[in-house]
CSV table of C-alpha atoms in Angstrom, one decimal:
chain,number,residue,atom,x,y,z
A,1,UNK,CA,0.0,0.0,0.0
A,2,UNK,CA,2.9,2.4,0.9
A,3,UNK,CA,6.3,2.1,-0.9
A,4,UNK,CA,9.2,4.5,-0.1
A,5,UNK,CA,12.2,4.1,-2.4
A,6,UNK,CA,15.6,5.7,-1.5
A,7,UNK,CA,13.9,8.8,0.0
A,8,UNK,CA,16.1,11.7,0.9
A,9,UNK,CA,15.5,15.3,2.0
A,10,UNK,CA,17.9,18.1,2.8
A,11,UNK,CA,16.5,21.5,3.7
A,12,UNK,CA,18.4,24.5,2.3
A,13,UNK,CA,19.6,25.7,5.7
A,14,UNK,CA,20.6,22.3,7.0
A,15,UNK,CA,24.1,20.8,6.9
A,16,UNK,CA,22.9,17.2,7.2
A,17,UNK,CA,19.9,15.5,5.6
A,18,UNK,CA,16.6,15.3,7.4
A,19,UNK,CA,16.1,11.9,5.6
A,20,UNK,CA,18.9,9.8,4.1
A,21,UNK,CA,18.1,7.2,1.5
A,22,UNK,CA,15.2,5.7,3.4
A,23,UNK,CA,13.4,2.7,1.9
A,24,UNK,CA,10.6,0.6,3.2
A,25,UNK,CA,7.0,-0.7,2.4
A,26,UNK,CA,3.8,-1.0,4.4
A,27,UNK,CA,1.1,-3.6,3.6
A,28,UNK,CA,-2.6,-2.8,3.4
A,29,UNK,CA,-4.6,-3.0,6.5
A,30,UNK,CA,-2.0,-2.7,9.3
A,31,UNK,CA,-0.9,-0.2,11.9
A,32,UNK,CA,2.6,0.9,11.4
A,33,UNK,CA,4.4,3.2,14.0
A,34,UNK,CA,7.2,5.6,13.2
A,35,UNK,CA,9.6,5.7,16.2
A,36,UNK,CA,12.5,8.1,16.8
A,37,UNK,CA,13.7,10.9,18.9
A,38,UNK,CA,13.0,14.6,18.1
A,39,UNK,CA,14.7,15.5,14.8
A,40,UNK,CA,14.9,11.9,13.6
A,41,UNK,CA,12.9,12.7,10.5
A,42,UNK,CA,9.4,11.4,11.4
A,43,UNK,CA,7.6,14.5,10.6
A,44,UNK,CA,9.5,15.2,7.5
A,45,UNK,CA,8.7,11.7,6.2
A,46,UNK,CA,5.0,12.2,6.9
A,47,UNK,CA,5.0,15.6,5.3
A,48,UNK,CA,6.5,14.2,2.1
A,49,UNK,CA,4.0,11.5,2.0
A,50,UNK,CA,1.2,14.1,2.5
A,51,UNK,CA,2.5,16.0,-0.5
A,52,UNK,CA,3.4,19.2,1.5
A,53,UNK,CA,7.1,18.8,1.2
A,54,UNK,CA,9.0,17.7,-1.9
A,55,UNK,CA,11.8,15.1,-1.5
A,56,UNK,CA,15.3,15.9,-2.6
A,57,UNK,CA,15.6,12.3,-4.1
A,58,UNK,CA,13.7,9.2,-4.3
A,59,UNK,CA,9.9,8.6,-4.6
A,60,UNK,CA,6.8,7.7,-2.7
A,61,UNK,CA,4.0,5.4,-3.9
A,62,UNK,CA,0.5,5.1,-2.4
A,63,UNK,CA,-1.4,2.2,-3.9
A,64,UNK,CA,1.1,2.3,-6.8
A,65,UNK,CA,0.3,5.9,-7.5
A,66,UNK,CA,3.0,8.6,-7.4
A,67,UNK,CA,2.4,12.2,-6.2
A,68,UNK,CA,4.6,13.6,-9.0
A,69,UNK,CA,2.8,11.7,-11.8
A,70,UNK,CA,-0.8,11.3,-10.6
A,71,UNK,CA,-1.3,14.0,-7.9
A,72,UNK,CA,-5.2,13.9,-7.9
A,73,UNK,CA,-5.4,10.1,-7.6
A,74,UNK,CA,-2.6,10.1,-5.0
A,75,UNK,CA,-4.2,12.6,-2.7
A,76,UNK,CA,-7.5,10.7,-2.8
A,77,UNK,CA,-5.8,7.7,-1.3
A,78,UNK,CA,-4.5,9.6,1.8
A,79,UNK,CA,-6.1,11.2,4.8
A,80,UNK,CA,-4.0,13.5,7.0
A,81,UNK,CA,-4.7,14.2,10.6
A,82,UNK,CA,-4.5,18.0,10.8
A,83,UNK,CA,-5.1,20.6,13.4
A,84,UNK,CA,-6.7,24.0,12.5
A,85,UNK,CA,-10.3,23.8,13.5
A,86,UNK,CA,-12.5,26.9,14.1
A,87,UNK,CA,-12.9,27.3,17.8
A,88,UNK,CA,-16.3,29.0,17.7
A,89,UNK,CA,-17.9,26.6,15.1
A,90,UNK,CA,-19.4,23.3,16.4
A,91,UNK,CA,-17.7,20.0,15.6
A,92,UNK,CA,-20.5,19.3,13.1
A,93,UNK,CA,-20.0,22.7,11.3
A,94,UNK,CA,-16.2,22.3,11.2
A,95,UNK,CA,-16.4,18.8,9.7
A,96,UNK,CA,-19.1,20.0,7.2
A,97,UNK,CA,-16.9,22.9,6.2
A,98,UNK,CA,-13.9,20.7,5.5
A,99,UNK,CA,-16.1,18.2,3.7
A,100,UNK,CA,-17.4,21.0,1.4
A,101,UNK,CA,-13.8,21.9,0.5
A,102,UNK,CA,-13.2,18.3,-0.5
A,103,UNK,CA,-16.4,18.2,-2.6
A,104,UNK,CA,-18.3,15.8,-0.3
A,105,UNK,CA,-21.8,17.3,0.0
A,106,UNK,CA,-25.5,16.6,0.2
A,107,UNK,CA,-26.7,13.2,1.0
A,108,UNK,CA,-23.2,11.6,0.5
A,109,UNK,CA,-21.9,13.9,3.3
A,110,UNK,CA,-24.9,13.2,5.6
A,111,UNK,CA,-24.3,9.5,5.2
A,112,UNK,CA,-20.6,9.9,5.7
A,113,UNK,CA,-21.0,12.0,8.8
A,114,UNK,CA,-23.4,9.5,10.3
A,115,UNK,CA,-20.8,6.8,9.8
A,116,UNK,CA,-18.1,8.9,11.3
A,117,UNK,CA,-20.3,9.6,14.3
A,118,UNK,CA,-20.8,5.9,15.0
A,119,UNK,CA,-17.3,4.7,14.0
A,120,UNK,CA,-15.4,7.2,16.0
A,121,UNK,CA,-17.9,7.6,18.9
A,122,UNK,CA,-18.3,11.4,18.2
A,123,UNK,CA,-20.5,12.9,20.8
A,124,UNK,CA,-22.1,16.4,21.2
A,125,UNK,CA,-21.2,17.5,17.7
A,126,UNK,CA,-23.3,20.6,18.1
A,127,UNK,CA,-21.0,21.9,20.8
A,128,UNK,CA,-18.3,24.6,20.1
A,129,UNK,CA,-15.0,23.1,19.2
A,130,UNK,CA,-13.2,25.1,21.9
A,131,UNK,CA,-15.3,23.4,24.6
A,132,UNK,CA,-14.3,19.8,23.6
A,133,UNK,CA,-11.8,17.8,25.7
A,134,UNK,CA,-8.3,17.2,24.1
A,135,UNK,CA,-9.4,13.6,23.4
A,136,UNK,CA,-12.5,14.6,21.5
A,137,UNK,CA,-10.5,17.2,19.5
A,138,UNK,CA,-8.1,14.5,18.5
A,139,UNK,CA,-10.9,12.3,17.3
A,140,UNK,CA,-12.3,15.1,15.3
A,141,UNK,CA,-8.9,15.4,13.6
A,142,UNK,CA,-9.1,11.8,12.7
A,143,UNK,CA,-12.7,12.2,11.4
A,144,UNK,CA,-11.4,15.1,9.2
A,145,UNK,CA,-8.8,12.8,7.8
A,146,UNK,CA,-11.5,10.2,7.0
A,147,UNK,CA,-14.0,12.6,5.3
A,148,UNK,CA,-13.3,11.4,1.8
A,149,UNK,CA,-12.8,7.7,2.8
A,150,UNK,CA,-9.1,7.4,2.1
A,151,UNK,CA,-7.2,4.1,2.1
A,152,UNK,CA,-4.1,5.4,4.0
A,153,UNK,CA,-4.1,7.5,7.2
A,154,UNK,CA,-1.0,9.7,8.0
A,155,UNK,CA,-0.9,10.7,11.6
A,156,UNK,CA,1.8,12.8,13.3
A,157,UNK,CA,1.8,12.2,17.0
A,158,UNK,CA,-2.0,12.0,17.3
A,159,UNK,CA,-1.7,10.8,20.9
A,160,UNK,CA,0.4,13.6,22.3
A,161,UNK,CA,-1.1,14.9,25.5
A,162,UNK,CA,-3.6,12.1,26.0
A,163,UNK,CA,-3.6,10.0,29.2
A,164,UNK,CA,-3.3,6.2,29.1
A,165,UNK,CA,-7.1,5.6,29.0
A,166,UNK,CA,-7.8,8.1,26.1
A,167,UNK,CA,-4.8,6.6,24.2
A,168,UNK,CA,-6.4,3.2,24.5
A,169,UNK,CA,-9.6,4.4,23.2
A,170,UNK,CA,-7.9,6.1,20.2
A,171,UNK,CA,-5.9,3.1,19.4
A,172,UNK,CA,-9.0,0.9,19.6
A,173,UNK,CA,-10.6,3.2,17.0
A,174,UNK,CA,-7.7,2.8,14.7
A,175,UNK,CA,-7.7,-0.9,15.0
A,176,UNK,CA,-11.4,-1.0,14.3
A,177,UNK,CA,-10.8,1.0,11.1
A,178,UNK,CA,-8.0,-1.4,10.2
A,179,UNK,CA,-9.9,-4.7,11.0
A,180,UNK,CA,-13.3,-3.6,9.6
A,181,UNK,CA,-12.4,-1.3,6.8
A,182,UNK,CA,-8.9,-2.3,5.8
A,183,UNK,CA,-7.4,1.1,6.4
A,184,UNK,CA,-3.6,1.4,6.5
A,185,UNK,CA,-2.3,3.7,9.3
A,186,UNK,CA,1.2,5.2,9.4
A,187,UNK,CA,1.6,7.1,12.7
A,188,UNK,CA,4.4,8.6,14.5
A,189,UNK,CA,4.7,8.1,18.2
A,190,UNK,CA,7.1,8.1,21.1
A,191,UNK,CA,4.8,5.9,23.3
A,192,UNK,CA,6.0,2.4,24.0
A,193,UNK,CA,2.6,1.1,25.0
A,194,UNK,CA,1.3,2.2,21.5
A,195,UNK,CA,4.3,0.7,19.7
A,196,UNK,CA,3.7,-2.6,21.3
A,197,UNK,CA,0.3,-2.8,19.7
A,198,UNK,CA,1.5,-2.1,16.2
A,199,UNK,CA,1.8,-4.5,13.3
A,200,UNK,CA,5.1,-2.9,12.0
A,201,UNK,CA,7.6,-0.6,13.6
A,202,UNK,CA,9.9,1.8,11.6
A,203,UNK,CA,12.8,3.1,13.6
A,204,UNK,CA,14.5,6.4,12.5
A,205,UNK,CA,17.7,7.8,13.8
A,206,UNK,CA,19.3,11.0,12.4
A,207,UNK,CA,17.4,10.6,9.1
A,208,UNK,CA,18.2,6.9,8.5
A,209,UNK,CA,16.0,3.9,8.8
A,210,UNK,CA,17.8,1.7,11.4
A,211,UNK,CA,15.0,-0.7,12.2
A,212,UNK,CA,12.0,-2.3,10.4
A,213,UNK,CA,9.9,-5.2,11.5
A,214,UNK,CA,7.2,-6.4,13.9
A,215,UNK,CA,7.6,-5.5,17.6
A,216,UNK,CA,8.8,-9.1,18.2
A,217,UNK,CA,11.3,-8.9,15.4
A,218,UNK,CA,12.6,-5.5,16.7
A,219,UNK,CA,12.8,-7.0,20.2
A,220,UNK,CA,15.1,-9.8,18.9
A,221,UNK,CA,14.9,-11.9,22.2
A,222,UNK,CA,15.7,-9.0,24.5
A,223,UNK,CA,13.8,-8.9,27.8
A,224,UNK,CA,11.5,-6.0,26.6
A,225,UNK,CA,10.9,-3.9,23.5
A,226,UNK,CA,12.2,-0.9,25.4
A,227,UNK,CA,15.5,-2.5,25.9
A,228,UNK,CA,15.7,-3.4,22.3
A,229,UNK,CA,14.8,0.2,21.2
A,230,UNK,CA,17.7,1.5,23.2
A,231,UNK,CA,20.1,-0.3,20.8
A,232,UNK,CA,18.5,1.6,17.9
A,233,UNK,CA,18.4,5.0,19.4
A,234,UNK,CA,21.5,5.2,21.6
């Protein structure tokens, strides 16, 4: 579903690359977590996949489509978890606004909104966005990413600031989307309890991919995944 081939990115003001010849693939219908310290290249990788940053070298394919060659088809395959909601509008009005921008309107949107309410357990949608809990705001970001029913979700630290219980709820929602709707999720995180639930882990260090496998494969017989990750990041 996702194929990254020799991807590199060097920003004009930087002396070292943010990404250095990174290659990997992610199969359809799994949760894949990007791990790495601050500055490892996680956000840069997700921004390139989202089409907001151009790579210096290499290419990205989503469902065999390239952003450079088939931009419209490529963008329809991805949903990006973004902030930037209007505080004084309700959750419903915010989502309807973003749906209109994407050309999802009328009965199609009403059916889609009904599905999002049920699938993501969205409550009190007529309340102003600024009054929602942080957990509800994160779920609305996920709903925004799902408006056009994409195959791939790109999420940059969506669990930041959530306590353990709310993280569990969010991850369960992702797993439901994967198991019931075959969505593919690529998500950056620094949380070990989340990484342990992933189907695939990608470990980035200083722009290089230093680990790629299931949590058990990354652990490699060590006492814990945490111990194994120290070998990758220290």
